Amino acid sequence: MNVAWRWILIAFIACHNKVHGYQQFYMESSETYLTYISGTLPLIIGAPHGGTLKPADIPDRRHNGSSFVRDMYTAEIASSVAGIVANHYQQRPHLIMCNVHRSKVDPNRAVDVGADSDSGRDIWKQYHDYIKSSIVTVTEAHTYGLLVDIHGQTHSHEKVELGYLLEQPDLALPENSLNHAIRTRSSIQSLVSRYPYISPVEFVAGKKSFGMFLSSFASDVNVMPSPAFSTVGYNESFYSGGYVTETYYAKANQPGVDVIQIEIPKHLRLVTENRDKFTFTLAQAIIHMLDHHYVNRLKL
Ligand SMILES: [Zn+2]
């Protein structure tokens, strides 16, 4: 049994007294095209690009300019993080994973780019239905929640990239202008609107940021944005957030979920020892984030 499924099993055992739906989405074949584990925590974990299945009855995507490369080990990282978080709180987060290879369907693109066939569109739609129903559940129970969308990249700077819909020029703005961008255009604008007396940049690159939590649990992991790397270098590639991030973040002063796209560099995914260590670090940072900004223990 690999590490990921061992954690899932631990999560199920730990939460046996709070049983919630475990759904898998089947098509014509017997293989599972999507995994959805519903939860009770104000946390949704998504992994849209970790799938390996290449069913012959789903035509390959051909959209010009699209990436068809799988984000290796992101499904394993997402499911392991879900297990660690469930073990910590004795309650589960929502976990949504696309098990079909990105060459067939891409849930982190608009549907007309992410799927080229009816069967591909069915999977795309079901993935997003799971996200939408998870957001409804989180909002009804907790008012606010966090959606982390887990990805992998191969950029040469080897930093973890956190996407808040802020581009490289945004992060280089003077503080007042950057704060305005965070309040009005970022995917955590609901979060910062709940703390009107705290400078919004604190939540992106300061002491209250996910980048701070992530780097504080592992000094050898570089994260941008974070206090150590508050801006993105002009020659550095950077993903600021894709379709999932753009689609599901709550607006300022509104209930719903904040969204962070997490892009994990190659060396933290492909080397087993690094991956196991980073998975634990990521889970601890998410727990810290939940404790600081989302979890009301009276409701757990
Ligand atoms: Zn990706």
Coordinates of C-alpha atoms and ligand atoms in Angstrom, one line a residue:
M1 CA 0.0 0.0 0.0
N2 CA 1.6 3.3 -1.0
V3 CA 1.9 6.3 1.3
A4 CA -1.1 8.2 -0.1
W5 CA -3.6 5.4 0.3
R6 CA -2.3 4.6 3.7
W7 CA -3.1 8.1 4.8
I8 CA -6.5 7.9 3.2
L9 CA -7.2 4.7 5.1
I10 CA -6.0 6.4 8.4
A11 CA -8.3 9.2 7.6
F12 CA -11.3 6.8 7.2
I13 CA -10.4 5.0 10.4
A14 CA -9.9 8.2 12.3
C15 CA -13.3 9.6 11.1
H16 CA -15.3 6.4 11.3
N17 CA -17.7 8.1 13.7
K18 CA -18.4 10.9 11.3
V19 CA -19.1 9.1 8.1
H20 CA -19.6 11.2 5.0
G21 CA -20.0 10.3 1.4
Y22 CA -17.2 8.7 -0.6
Q23 CA -18.0 9.0 -4.2
Q24 CA -16.3 7.8 -7.3
F25 CA -17.3 8.7 -10.8
Y26 CA -17.5 5.8 -13.3
M27 CA -17.9 5.9 -17.0
E28 CA -18.1 2.9 -19.4
S29 CA -14.9 1.4 -18.1
S30 CA -14.4 0.0 -14.6
E31 CA -11.7 2.5 -13.8
T32 CA -12.5 5.5 -11.6
Y33 CA -12.2 8.7 -13.6
L34 CA -12.7 11.1 -10.7
T35 CA -12.3 10.7 -6.9
Y36 CA -14.4 12.8 -4.6
I37 CA -14.3 12.4 -0.8
S38 CA -16.6 14.8 0.9
G39 CA -15.7 16.3 4.2
T40 CA -16.8 18.5 7.1
L41 CA -13.8 20.8 7.4
P42 CA -13.8 24.3 5.8
L43 CA -11.1 23.0 3.4
I44 CA -11.3 21.8 -0.2
I45 CA -8.2 20.2 -1.8
G46 CA -8.2 19.8 -5.6
A47 CA -5.8 18.0 -7.9
P48 CA -6.9 18.5 -11.5
H49 CA -3.7 17.5 -13.3
G50 CA -2.4 14.4 -11.5
G51 CA -4.4 11.8 -13.4
T52 CA -2.8 8.9 -15.3
L53 CA -5.8 7.2 -17.0
K54 CA -5.9 7.3 -20.8
P55 CA -9.2 5.7 -21.8
A56 CA -9.4 4.9 -25.5
D57 CA -13.0 6.1 -25.7
I58 CA -12.0 9.6 -24.7
P59 CA -10.4 11.4 -27.7
D60 CA -7.1 13.2 -27.1
R61 CA -7.4 17.0 -26.7
R62 CA -6.1 19.0 -29.6
H63 CA -6.6 22.6 -28.6
N64 CA -3.8 24.7 -29.9
G65 CA -1.4 26.0 -27.2
S66 CA -2.7 23.7 -24.6
S67 CA -0.4 21.8 -22.2
F68 CA -1.0 18.1 -22.1
V69 CA 1.6 17.3 -19.5
R70 CA 0.6 15.6 -16.3
D71 CA 1.6 17.3 -12.9
M72 CA 3.4 14.2 -11.6
Y73 CA 2.7 13.1 -8.0
T74 CA 0.2 15.9 -7.3
A75 CA -2.6 13.3 -6.8
E76 CA -0.4 11.5 -4.3
I77 CA 0.5 14.7 -2.5
A78 CA -3.2 15.9 -2.4
S79 CA -4.5 12.7 -1.0
S80 CA -1.7 12.4 1.5
V81 CA -2.3 16.0 2.7
A82 CA -6.0 15.2 3.0
G83 CA -5.2 12.3 5.2
I84 CA -2.8 14.2 7.5
V85 CA -5.3 17.0 7.9
A86 CA -8.1 14.5 8.6
N87 CA -5.9 12.8 11.2
H88 CA -5.2 16.1 12.9
Y89 CA -8.8 17.4 13.2
Q90 CA -10.5 14.0 13.3
Q91 CA -12.6 15.4 10.5
R92 CA -12.1 15.2 6.7
P93 CA -11.5 18.0 4.2
H94 CA -13.2 17.7 0.8
L95 CA -10.8 16.0 -1.8
I96 CA -11.4 16.2 -5.5
M97 CA -9.0 14.6 -8.0
C98 CA -9.2 14.0 -11.7
N99 CA -7.7 10.6 -12.4
V100 CA -7.8 11.0 -16.2
H101 CA -4.7 12.2 -17.9
R102 CA -4.5 15.9 -18.9
S103 CA -4.1 14.8 -22.5
K104 CA -7.8 13.8 -22.3
V105 CA -9.4 16.4 -20.1
D106 CA -8.1 19.5 -18.2
P107 CA -10.4 20.7 -15.4
N108 CA -8.2 23.8 -14.8
R109 CA -9.2 25.3 -18.2
A110 CA -12.5 26.6 -19.4
V111 CA -14.6 23.7 -20.8
D112 CA -14.1 24.5 -24.5
V113 CA -10.3 24.4 -24.0
G114 CA -10.2 21.6 -21.3
A115 CA -12.2 19.0 -23.3
D116 CA -12.7 18.2 -26.9
S117 CA -15.3 15.5 -26.7
D118 CA -18.7 14.7 -25.0
S119 CA -17.0 12.1 -22.8
G120 CA -14.3 14.6 -21.8
R121 CA -16.9 17.3 -21.1
D122 CA -18.8 14.9 -18.9
I123 CA -15.7 14.4 -16.7
W124 CA -14.9 18.1 -16.7
K125 CA -18.5 19.0 -15.7
Q126 CA -18.5 16.4 -12.9
Y127 CA -15.2 17.6 -11.5
H128 CA -16.7 21.1 -11.3
D129 CA -20.0 19.9 -9.8
Y130 CA -18.0 18.3 -7.0
I131 CA -16.2 21.6 -6.4
K132 CA -19.4 23.6 -6.4
S133 CA -21.2 21.2 -4.0
S134 CA -18.2 21.2 -1.7
I135 CA -18.2 25.0 -1.6
V136 CA -21.9 25.0 -0.8
T137 CA -21.3 22.5 2.1
V138 CA -18.3 24.5 3.4
T139 CA -20.2 27.9 3.2
E140 CA -23.3 26.5 4.9
A141 CA -21.4 25.0 7.8
H142 CA -18.6 27.5 8.2
T143 CA -19.4 30.6 6.2
Y144 CA -15.8 30.8 5.1
G145 CA -13.4 28.2 3.8
L146 CA -10.2 27.6 1.8
L147 CA -9.7 25.9 -1.5
V148 CA -6.2 24.8 -2.3
D149 CA -5.6 23.8 -6.0
I150 CA -2.5 21.6 -6.2
H151 CA -0.2 21.6 -9.2
G152 CA 3.3 20.9 -10.3
Q153 CA 5.7 23.0 -12.4
T154 CA 9.3 22.6 -13.7
H155 CA 10.5 26.2 -13.5
S156 CA 14.3 26.6 -13.1
H157 CA 14.0 28.8 -9.9
E158 CA 12.7 25.7 -8.0
K159 CA 10.5 27.8 -5.7
V160 CA 7.0 26.9 -4.7
E161 CA 4.6 29.3 -6.5
L162 CA 1.5 30.5 -4.7
G163 CA -1.2 31.9 -7.1
Y164 CA -3.6 34.5 -5.7
L165 CA -4.4 36.0 -9.2
L166 CA -1.6 38.5 -8.7
E167 CA 0.9 38.7 -11.5
Q168 CA 4.6 39.5 -11.3
P169 CA 3.9 43.3 -11.9
D170 CA 1.3 43.3 -9.2
L171 CA 3.7 41.9 -6.6
A172 CA 6.2 44.6 -7.5
L173 CA 3.8 47.5 -6.9
P174 CA 4.3 49.9 -4.0
E175 CA 2.4 48.7 -0.8
N176 CA -0.6 50.9 -1.2
S177 CA -1.2 49.9 -4.8
L178 CA -0.5 46.2 -4.0
N179 CA -3.0 46.4 -1.1
H180 CA -5.6 47.8 -3.5
A181 CA -4.9 44.9 -5.9
I182 CA -5.3 42.3 -3.2
R183 CA -8.5 43.9 -1.9
T184 CA -10.1 44.1 -5.4
R185 CA -8.6 41.5 -7.6
S186 CA -7.0 38.7 -5.6
S187 CA -8.4 35.2 -4.8
I188 CA -8.2 35.9 -1.1
Q189 CA -10.1 39.2 -1.1
S190 CA -12.8 37.7 1.1
L191 CA -10.2 36.8 3.7
V192 CA -8.5 40.2 3.8
S193 CA -11.9 42.0 3.9
R194 CA -12.5 40.2 7.2
Y195 CA -9.5 41.9 8.7
P196 CA -9.9 45.5 7.7
Y197 CA -7.3 46.8 10.2
I198 CA -4.5 44.5 8.9
S199 CA -2.6 45.5 5.8
P200 CA -3.6 43.0 3.0
V201 CA 0.0 42.4 2.0
E202 CA 0.5 40.6 5.3
F203 CA -1.8 37.9 4.0
V204 CA 0.2 37.5 0.7
A205 CA 3.8 38.1 1.7
G206 CA 3.8 38.9 5.4
K207 CA 3.4 37.2 8.8
K208 CA -0.1 36.0 8.1
S209 CA 0.5 34.6 4.7
F210 CA 0.4 31.0 3.5
G211 CA 3.9 31.5 2.1
M212 CA 5.1 32.4 5.6
F213 CA 3.5 29.3 7.1
L214 CA 4.9 27.1 4.4
S215 CA 8.5 28.4 4.7
S216 CA 8.4 28.4 8.5
F217 CA 7.8 24.7 8.6
A218 CA 10.7 23.9 6.1
S219 CA 13.6 26.3 6.0
D220 CA 14.9 24.6 2.8
V221 CA 11.7 25.2 0.8
N222 CA 11.6 28.6 -1.0
V223 CA 8.2 30.0 -1.6
M224 CA 7.0 33.0 -3.6
P225 CA 5.3 35.1 -2.5
S226 CA 6.5 34.9 1.1
P227 CA 8.4 37.2 3.4
A228 CA 11.7 35.9 1.9
F229 CA 10.5 36.3 -1.7
S230 CA 7.9 38.9 -1.7
T231 CA 8.2 39.6 -5.4
V232 CA 8.8 37.5 -8.6
G233 CA 12.0 38.2 -10.5
Y234 CA 11.6 39.6 -14.0
N235 CA 13.3 36.5 -15.5
E236 CA 11.4 34.1 -13.3
S237 CA 8.4 32.1 -14.6
F238 CA 5.3 32.3 -12.4
Y239 CA 1.8 30.9 -12.4
S240 CA -0.6 33.3 -10.7
G241 CA -3.7 31.0 -10.8
G242 CA -5.7 29.2 -13.4
Y243 CA -9.4 28.5 -14.2
V244 CA -10.3 27.0 -10.8
T245 CA -8.7 29.9 -8.9
E246 CA -10.4 32.5 -11.2
T247 CA -13.8 30.8 -11.0
Y248 CA -14.4 30.0 -7.3
Y249 CA -12.9 32.7 -5.1
A250 CA -15.4 34.6 -2.9
K251 CA -15.6 38.4 -3.4
A252 CA -14.7 40.9 -0.7
N253 CA -17.2 40.9 2.2
Q254 CA -18.8 37.8 0.8
P255 CA -19.0 34.3 2.3
G256 CA -17.5 31.4 0.4
V257 CA -14.0 30.1 -0.2
D258 CA -10.6 31.8 -0.7
V259 CA -8.5 30.1 -3.3
I260 CA -4.8 29.5 -3.5
Q261 CA -3.1 27.7 -6.4
I262 CA -0.1 25.8 -5.2
E263 CA 2.6 25.1 -7.8
I264 CA 5.1 22.6 -6.5
P265 CA 8.6 22.5 -8.2
K266 CA 9.9 19.3 -9.6
H267 CA 12.5 18.4 -7.0
L268 CA 9.9 18.4 -4.3
R269 CA 7.7 16.0 -6.3
L270 CA 9.9 13.5 -8.1
V271 CA 12.3 12.6 -5.3
T272 CA 10.5 10.3 -2.8
E273 CA 12.2 11.6 0.3
N274 CA 11.7 15.3 -0.7
R275 CA 8.1 14.6 -1.6
D276 CA 7.2 12.9 1.7
K277 CA 8.8 15.7 3.6
F278 CA 7.2 18.4 1.6
T279 CA 3.8 16.7 1.8
F280 CA 4.0 16.8 5.6
T281 CA 5.2 20.5 5.5
L282 CA 2.3 21.4 3.2
A283 CA -0.2 19.7 5.5
Q284 CA 1.2 21.5 8.5
A285 CA 1.0 24.9 6.7
I286 CA -2.6 24.2 5.7
I287 CA -3.5 23.3 9.3
H288 CA -1.9 26.5 10.5
M289 CA -3.8 28.4 7.8
L290 CA -7.1 26.8 8.9
D291 CA -6.4 27.4 12.6
H292 CA -5.6 31.1 12.0
H293 CA -8.2 32.1 9.5
Y294 CA -11.0 29.5 9.0
V295 CA -11.7 27.0 11.7
N296 CA -14.1 27.8 14.5
R297 CA -13.4 25.0 17.0
L298 CA -16.8 25.5 18.5
K299 CA -18.3 24.3 15.2
L300 CA -16.0 21.3 14.8
Ligands
ZN1 ZN -1.3 21.9 -13.2

